[in-house]
Amino acid sequence: MENGFIILLGLTMLYLAATSRIVSHIRLLIIQGVLLFLVCACHFQHQSALNIAFLTVETLVVKAFLIPWFLFKVVRKNAISRDIGANIPHFYCLVIASIILLLGFIAPNYFVGSEGMKMISPLYFGISLAIIIISLWLITIKHKIISNVIEFITMENGIFLLSLSVAKEMPVLVNMGVLLDVFIAIYILGLFVNEINREFKDLEVSNLSDLRDYE
């Protein structure tokens, strides 16, 4: 069951690469948050009550609710529907993402079994690395700020999944994942502050009163 959830996480990246609808991308973040919770739930028997509460908040509350809710508000307020400005057509994005994901299934089996990495599951390692690489690649070929934010969050989800692979040995790594979500919040805020600064050439609070919603 756990491996099935991890495989589904990898497949969500193919959907991210194949579609241009921003709302669908945000809904995908909700699915990823729920899947990460289910992966964590498979290890709850080895965790303390504090860790279980922490991981539940991290995955269900932050990843599957708070961040998507904030992004939905941004999308509605700015009337963003699609990201059609990618450097590569979405069909080729899907093909390249599929190749990266396939390599994520195959490649780790050749070196994860070494003495220094026996505690890491090849499936965990391969899928999480594929998610990180696909996210980084999509960031480089897309131009909309909101798309880059979404892909940055999926990259963080990949890092979180990778940290789960060594949770039994180093549970602190999982708990530190919440710090990345704090960074995401700052990153999102910084991006939109930069856009305001670019528009008004100033970050005075008084300029915010000049903002308007355009129909």
PDB file of C-alpha atoms in Angstrom:
ATOM      1  CA  MET A   1       0.000   0.000   0.000  1.00  0.00           C
ATOM      2  CA  GLU A   2       2.786   2.413   0.925  1.00  0.00           C
ATOM      3  CA  ASN A   3       4.580   1.807  -2.384  1.00  0.00           C
ATOM      4  CA  GLY A   4       1.311   2.498  -4.211  1.00  0.00           C
ATOM      5  CA  PHE A   5       1.020   5.921  -2.567  1.00  0.00           C
ATOM      6  CA  ILE A   6       4.629   6.729  -3.521  1.00  0.00           C
ATOM      7  CA  ILE A   7       4.038   5.697  -7.139  1.00  0.00           C
ATOM      8  CA  LEU A   8       0.907   7.886  -7.270  1.00  0.00           C
ATOM      9  CA  LEU A   9       3.013  10.800  -6.008  1.00  0.00           C
ATOM     10  CA  GLY A  10       5.366  10.293  -8.920  1.00  0.00           C
ATOM     11  CA  LEU A  11       2.501  10.084 -11.419  1.00  0.00           C
ATOM     12  CA  THR A  12       1.094  13.418 -10.223  1.00  0.00           C
ATOM     13  CA  MET A  13       4.226  15.056 -11.655  1.00  0.00           C
ATOM     14  CA  LEU A  14       3.285  13.781 -15.116  1.00  0.00           C
ATOM     15  CA  TYR A  15      -0.055  15.559 -14.813  1.00  0.00           C
ATOM     16  CA  LEU A  16       1.736  18.722 -13.703  1.00  0.00           C
ATOM     17  CA  ALA A  17       3.915  18.564 -16.808  1.00  0.00           C
ATOM     18  CA  ALA A  18       1.028  17.784 -19.168  1.00  0.00           C
ATOM     19  CA  THR A  19      -1.540  20.469 -18.292  1.00  0.00           C
ATOM     20  CA  SER A  20      -1.439  24.265 -18.362  1.00  0.00           C
ATOM     21  CA  ARG A  21      -4.463  24.908 -16.089  1.00  0.00           C
ATOM     22  CA  ILE A  22      -3.251  26.630 -12.912  1.00  0.00           C
ATOM     23  CA  VAL A  23      -6.300  25.567 -10.876  1.00  0.00           C
ATOM     24  CA  SER A  24      -5.559  21.937 -11.735  1.00  0.00           C
ATOM     25  CA  HIS A  25      -1.975  22.432 -10.572  1.00  0.00           C
ATOM     26  CA  ILE A  26      -3.206  23.687  -7.201  1.00  0.00           C
ATOM     27  CA  ARG A  27      -5.626  20.779  -6.855  1.00  0.00           C
ATOM     28  CA  LEU A  28      -2.677  18.516  -7.544  1.00  0.00           C
ATOM     29  CA  LEU A  29      -0.929  20.043  -4.518  1.00  0.00           C
ATOM     30  CA  ILE A  30      -3.909  18.978  -2.394  1.00  0.00           C
ATOM     31  CA  ILE A  31      -3.602  15.423  -3.725  1.00  0.00           C
ATOM     32  CA  GLN A  32       0.125  15.391  -3.020  1.00  0.00           C
ATOM     33  CA  GLY A  33      -0.453  16.599   0.535  1.00  0.00           C
ATOM     34  CA  VAL A  34      -2.990  13.819   1.169  1.00  0.00           C
ATOM     35  CA  LEU A  35      -0.688  11.191  -0.382  1.00  0.00           C
ATOM     36  CA  LEU A  36       2.212  12.355   1.777  1.00  0.00           C
ATOM     37  CA  PHE A  37      -0.007  12.022   4.840  1.00  0.00           C
ATOM     38  CA  LEU A  38      -0.924   8.460   3.821  1.00  0.00           C
ATOM     39  CA  VAL A  39       2.759   7.610   3.341  1.00  0.00           C
ATOM     40  CA  CYS A  40       3.482   9.040   6.791  1.00  0.00           C
ATOM     41  CA  ALA A  41       0.547   7.079   8.247  1.00  0.00           C
ATOM     42  CA  CYS A  42       2.242   3.844   7.172  1.00  0.00           C
ATOM     43  CA  HIS A  43       4.999   4.686   9.685  1.00  0.00           C
ATOM     44  CA  PHE A  44       2.830   5.935  12.541  1.00  0.00           C
ATOM     45  CA  GLN A  45       3.357   2.743  14.552  1.00  0.00           C
ATOM     46  CA  HIS A  46       7.055   3.663  14.804  1.00  0.00           C
ATOM     47  CA  GLN A  47       6.435   7.321  15.760  1.00  0.00           C
ATOM     48  CA  SER A  48       5.711   9.067  19.019  1.00  0.00           C
ATOM     49  CA  ALA A  49       2.410  10.901  19.527  1.00  0.00           C
ATOM     50  CA  LEU A  50       4.230  14.230  19.115  1.00  0.00           C
ATOM     51  CA  ASN A  51       5.731  13.199  15.789  1.00  0.00           C
ATOM     52  CA  ILE A  52       2.362  11.906  14.558  1.00  0.00           C
ATOM     53  CA  ALA A  53       0.707  15.226  15.412  1.00  0.00           C
ATOM     54  CA  PHE A  54       3.566  17.151  13.815  1.00  0.00           C
ATOM     55  CA  LEU A  55       3.468  15.145  10.571  1.00  0.00           C
ATOM     56  CA  THR A  56      -0.326  15.395  10.373  1.00  0.00           C
ATOM     57  CA  VAL A  57      -0.195  19.173  10.665  1.00  0.00           C
ATOM     58  CA  GLU A  58       2.688  19.317   8.186  1.00  0.00           C
ATOM     59  CA  THR A  59       0.962  17.250   5.497  1.00  0.00           C
ATOM     60  CA  LEU A  60      -2.809  17.666   5.881  1.00  0.00           C
ATOM     61  CA  VAL A  61      -3.040  21.165   7.358  1.00  0.00           C
ATOM     62  CA  VAL A  62      -0.116  22.951   5.694  1.00  0.00           C
ATOM     63  CA  LYS A  63       0.452  21.062   2.430  1.00  0.00           C
ATOM     64  CA  ALA A  64      -3.094  19.930   1.612  1.00  0.00           C
ATOM     65  CA  PHE A  65      -5.058  22.917   2.934  1.00  0.00           C
ATOM     66  CA  LEU A  66      -3.296  26.154   3.876  1.00  0.00           C
ATOM     67  CA  ILE A  67      -0.919  26.520   0.924  1.00  0.00           C
ATOM     68  CA  PRO A  68      -3.524  25.510  -1.738  1.00  0.00           C
ATOM     69  CA  TRP A  69      -6.110  27.783  -0.103  1.00  0.00           C
ATOM     70  CA  PHE A  70      -3.707  30.729  -0.297  1.00  0.00           C
ATOM     71  CA  LEU A  71      -2.834  29.957  -3.928  1.00  0.00           C
ATOM     72  CA  PHE A  72      -6.529  29.678  -4.888  1.00  0.00           C
ATOM     73  CA  LYS A  73      -7.041  33.166  -3.467  1.00  0.00           C
ATOM     74  CA  VAL A  74      -4.106  34.520  -5.464  1.00  0.00           C
ATOM     75  CA  VAL A  75      -5.369  32.893  -8.679  1.00  0.00           C
ATOM     76  CA  ARG A  76      -8.904  34.247  -8.258  1.00  0.00           C
ATOM     77  CA  LYS A  77      -7.730  37.726  -7.348  1.00  0.00           C
ATOM     78  CA  ASN A  78      -5.411  37.972 -10.357  1.00  0.00           C
ATOM     79  CA  ALA A  79      -7.698  36.104 -12.790  1.00  0.00           C
ATOM     80  CA  ILE A  80      -4.993  33.586 -13.700  1.00  0.00           C
ATOM     81  CA  SER A  81      -6.242  30.617 -15.717  1.00  0.00           C
ATOM     82  CA  ARG A  82      -3.443  28.998 -17.712  1.00  0.00           C
ATOM     83  CA  ASP A  83       0.314  29.046 -18.137  1.00  0.00           C
ATOM     84  CA  ILE A  84       0.833  28.805 -21.866  1.00  0.00           C
ATOM     85  CA  GLY A  85       4.187  30.549 -21.968  1.00  0.00           C
ATOM     86  CA  ALA A  86       6.416  27.515 -21.433  1.00  0.00           C
ATOM     87  CA  ASN A  87       9.497  27.219 -23.633  1.00  0.00           C
ATOM     88  CA  ILE A  88       8.545  23.636 -24.547  1.00  0.00           C
ATOM     89  CA  PRO A  89       5.089  22.361 -25.668  1.00  0.00           C
ATOM     90  CA  HIS A  90       3.239  20.424 -22.974  1.00  0.00           C
ATOM     91  CA  PHE A  91       3.345  17.161 -24.947  1.00  0.00           C
ATOM     92  CA  TYR A  92       7.152  17.215 -24.948  1.00  0.00           C
ATOM     93  CA  CYS A  93       7.098  18.226 -21.273  1.00  0.00           C
ATOM     94  CA  LEU A  94       5.081  15.076 -20.591  1.00  0.00           C
ATOM     95  CA  VAL A  95       7.532  12.911 -22.558  1.00  0.00           C
ATOM     96  CA  ILE A  96      10.588  14.331 -20.775  1.00  0.00           C
ATOM     97  CA  ALA A  97       8.930  14.077 -17.344  1.00  0.00           C
ATOM     98  CA  SER A  98       7.991  10.445 -18.108  1.00  0.00           C
ATOM     99  CA  ILE A  99      11.614   9.642 -18.947  1.00  0.00           C
ATOM    100  CA  ILE A 100      12.844  11.258 -15.716  1.00  0.00           C
ATOM    101  CA  LEU A 101      10.244   9.342 -13.696  1.00  0.00           C
ATOM    102  CA  LEU A 102      11.147   6.073 -15.419  1.00  0.00           C
ATOM    103  CA  LEU A 103      14.807   6.646 -14.560  1.00  0.00           C
ATOM    104  CA  GLY A 104      13.665   7.289 -10.997  1.00  0.00           C
ATOM    105  CA  PHE A 105      12.211   3.773 -10.934  1.00  0.00           C
ATOM    106  CA  ILE A 106      15.237   2.083 -12.484  1.00  0.00           C
ATOM    107  CA  ALA A 107      18.452   3.931 -11.610  1.00  0.00           C
ATOM    108  CA  PRO A 108      18.393   3.811  -7.762  1.00  0.00           C
ATOM    109  CA  ASN A 109      18.440  -0.005  -7.760  1.00  0.00           C
ATOM    110  CA  TYR A 110      22.050   0.129  -8.981  1.00  0.00           C
ATOM    111  CA  PHE A 111      23.521   2.158  -6.132  1.00  0.00           C
ATOM    112  CA  VAL A 112      21.065   2.475  -3.228  1.00  0.00           C
ATOM    113  CA  GLY A 113      21.951  -1.027  -2.061  1.00  0.00           C
ATOM    114  CA  SER A 114      25.493   0.012  -1.148  1.00  0.00           C
ATOM    115  CA  GLU A 115      26.700  -0.205   2.446  1.00  0.00           C
ATOM    116  CA  GLY A 116      26.256   3.514   3.128  1.00  0.00           C
ATOM    117  CA  MET A 117      22.690   3.658   1.785  1.00  0.00           C
ATOM    118  CA  LYS A 118      21.085   0.398   2.925  1.00  0.00           C
ATOM    119  CA  MET A 119      18.638   2.278   5.137  1.00  0.00           C
ATOM    120  CA  ILE A 120      17.138   4.071   2.094  1.00  0.00           C
ATOM    121  CA  SER A 121      14.415   2.370   0.045  1.00  0.00           C
ATOM    122  CA  PRO A 122      15.195   2.502  -3.708  1.00  0.00           C
ATOM    123  CA  LEU A 123      11.564   3.405  -4.486  1.00  0.00           C
ATOM    124  CA  TYR A 124      11.553   6.248  -1.946  1.00  0.00           C
ATOM    125  CA  PHE A 125      14.867   7.554  -3.207  1.00  0.00           C
ATOM    126  CA  GLY A 126      14.107   7.236  -6.923  1.00  0.00           C
ATOM    127  CA  ILE A 127      10.613   8.762  -6.896  1.00  0.00           C
ATOM    128  CA  SER A 128      11.575  11.610  -4.564  1.00  0.00           C
ATOM    129  CA  LEU A 129      14.627  12.434  -6.690  1.00  0.00           C
ATOM    130  CA  ALA A 130      12.497  12.332  -9.862  1.00  0.00           C
ATOM    131  CA  ILE A 131       9.958  14.716  -8.290  1.00  0.00           C
ATOM    132  CA  ILE A 132      12.743  17.138  -7.330  1.00  0.00           C
ATOM    133  CA  ILE A 133      14.357  17.036 -10.786  1.00  0.00           C
ATOM    134  CA  ILE A 134      11.056  17.403 -12.686  1.00  0.00           C
ATOM    135  CA  SER A 135      10.069  20.354 -10.467  1.00  0.00           C
ATOM    136  CA  LEU A 136      13.412  22.102 -10.988  1.00  0.00           C
ATOM    137  CA  TRP A 137      13.208  21.527 -14.727  1.00  0.00           C
ATOM    138  CA  LEU A 138       9.645  22.895 -14.962  1.00  0.00           C
ATOM    139  CA  ILE A 139      10.719  25.985 -13.028  1.00  0.00           C
ATOM    140  CA  THR A 140      13.360  26.690 -15.687  1.00  0.00           C
ATOM    141  CA  ILE A 141      10.961  26.438 -18.659  1.00  0.00           C
ATOM    142  CA  LYS A 142       7.896  28.267 -17.282  1.00  0.00           C
ATOM    143  CA  HIS A 143       7.580  31.995 -16.807  1.00  0.00           C
ATOM    144  CA  LYS A 144       4.507  32.683 -14.682  1.00  0.00           C
ATOM    145  CA  ILE A 145       5.308  33.416 -11.054  1.00  0.00           C
ATOM    146  CA  ILE A 146       2.412  31.307  -9.781  1.00  0.00           C
ATOM    147  CA  SER A 147       3.635  28.294 -11.790  1.00  0.00           C
ATOM    148  CA  ASN A 148       7.124  28.628 -10.342  1.00  0.00           C
ATOM    149  CA  VAL A 149       5.683  28.801  -6.833  1.00  0.00           C
ATOM    150  CA  ILE A 150       3.633  25.624  -7.402  1.00  0.00           C
ATOM    151  CA  GLU A 151       6.633  23.770  -8.789  1.00  0.00           C
ATOM    152  CA  PHE A 152       8.775  24.957  -5.898  1.00  0.00           C
ATOM    153  CA  ILE A 153       6.206  23.438  -3.525  1.00  0.00           C
ATOM    154  CA  THR A 154       6.215  20.120  -5.428  1.00  0.00           C
ATOM    155  CA  MET A 155      10.014  20.142  -5.185  1.00  0.00           C
ATOM    156  CA  GLU A 156       9.694  20.591  -1.416  1.00  0.00           C
ATOM    157  CA  ASN A 157       7.266  17.666  -1.360  1.00  0.00           C
ATOM    158  CA  GLY A 158       9.953  15.581  -3.065  1.00  0.00           C
ATOM    159  CA  ILE A 159      12.479  16.641  -0.421  1.00  0.00           C
ATOM    160  CA  PHE A 160       9.966  15.748   2.284  1.00  0.00           C
ATOM    161  CA  LEU A 161       9.463  12.283   0.737  1.00  0.00           C
ATOM    162  CA  LEU A 162      13.221  11.791   0.589  1.00  0.00           C
ATOM    163  CA  SER A 163      13.516  12.674   4.274  1.00  0.00           C
ATOM    164  CA  LEU A 164      10.854  10.058   5.070  1.00  0.00           C
ATOM    165  CA  SER A 165      13.078   7.388   3.574  1.00  0.00           C
ATOM    166  CA  VAL A 166      15.525   7.843   6.463  1.00  0.00           C
ATOM    167  CA  ALA A 167      12.873   8.644   9.091  1.00  0.00           C
ATOM    168  CA  LYS A 168      13.620   5.594  11.190  1.00  0.00           C
ATOM    169  CA  GLU A 169      17.268   6.571  11.505  1.00  0.00           C
ATOM    170  CA  MET A 170      16.969  10.346  11.536  1.00  0.00           C
ATOM    171  CA  PRO A 171      13.391  11.452  12.446  1.00  0.00           C
ATOM    172  CA  VAL A 172      14.597  15.019  13.001  1.00  0.00           C
ATOM    173  CA  LEU A 173      14.918  15.396   9.226  1.00  0.00           C
ATOM    174  CA  VAL A 174      11.187  14.837   8.822  1.00  0.00           C
ATOM    175  CA  ASN A 175      10.324  17.349  11.521  1.00  0.00           C
ATOM    176  CA  MET A 176      12.639  19.929   9.967  1.00  0.00           C
ATOM    177  CA  GLY A 177      10.531  19.728   6.803  1.00  0.00           C
ATOM    178  CA  VAL A 178       8.191  22.289   8.329  1.00  0.00           C
ATOM    179  CA  LEU A 179      10.989  24.841   8.122  1.00  0.00           C
ATOM    180  CA  LEU A 180      10.905  24.496   4.345  1.00  0.00           C
ATOM    181  CA  ASP A 181       7.201  25.328   4.379  1.00  0.00           C
ATOM    182  CA  VAL A 182       8.007  28.485   6.313  1.00  0.00           C
ATOM    183  CA  PHE A 183      10.547  29.294   3.629  1.00  0.00           C
ATOM    184  CA  ILE A 184       7.886  28.664   0.969  1.00  0.00           C
ATOM    185  CA  ALA A 185       5.608  31.217   2.640  1.00  0.00           C
ATOM    186  CA  ILE A 186       8.434  33.773   2.676  1.00  0.00           C
ATOM    187  CA  TYR A 187       9.292  32.903  -0.932  1.00  0.00           C
ATOM    188  CA  ILE A 188       5.694  33.444  -2.072  1.00  0.00           C
ATOM    189  CA  LEU A 189       5.474  36.748  -0.194  1.00  0.00           C
ATOM    190  CA  GLY A 190       8.811  37.886  -1.594  1.00  0.00           C
ATOM    191  CA  LEU A 191       7.801  37.131  -5.179  1.00  0.00           C
ATOM    192  CA  PHE A 192       4.635  39.190  -4.988  1.00  0.00           C
ATOM    193  CA  VAL A 193       6.347  41.997  -3.113  1.00  0.00           C
ATOM    194  CA  ASN A 194       8.868  42.105  -5.956  1.00  0.00           C
ATOM    195  CA  GLU A 195       6.031  42.400  -8.457  1.00  0.00           C
ATOM    196  CA  ILE A 196       4.536  45.302  -6.474  1.00  0.00           C
ATOM    197  CA  ASN A 197       7.942  46.937  -6.342  1.00  0.00           C
ATOM    198  CA  ARG A 198       8.370  46.508 -10.098  1.00  0.00           C
ATOM    199  CA  GLU A 199       4.973  48.111 -10.712  1.00  0.00           C
ATOM    200  CA  PHE A 200       5.215  51.066  -8.329  1.00  0.00           C
ATOM    201  CA  LYS A 201       9.017  51.455  -8.057  1.00  0.00           C
ATOM    202  CA  ASP A 202       8.518  51.739  -4.315  1.00  0.00           C
ATOM    203  CA  LEU A 203       7.451  49.564  -1.398  1.00  0.00           C
ATOM    204  CA  GLU A 204       5.692  52.250   0.617  1.00  0.00           C
ATOM    205  CA  VAL A 205       2.525  50.908   2.239  1.00  0.00           C
ATOM    206  CA  SER A 206       0.567  53.834   0.797  1.00  0.00           C
ATOM    207  CA  ASN A 207       1.033  52.370  -2.683  1.00  0.00           C
ATOM    208  CA  LEU A 208      -1.121  49.380  -1.736  1.00  0.00           C
ATOM    209  CA  SER A 209      -4.185  51.641  -1.762  1.00  0.00           C
ATOM    210  CA  ASP A 210      -3.642  52.100  -5.514  1.00  0.00           C
ATOM    211  CA  LEU A 211      -4.077  48.399  -6.248  1.00  0.00           C
ATOM    212  CA  ARG A 212      -7.228  47.539  -8.188  1.00  0.00           C
ATOM    213  CA  ASP A 213      -8.946  44.374  -9.389  1.00  0.00           C
ATOM    214  CA  TYR A 214      -9.406  44.493 -13.149  1.00  0.00           C
ATOM    215  CA  GLU A 215     -12.384  42.765 -14.706  1.00  0.00           C
TER     216      GLU A 215
END
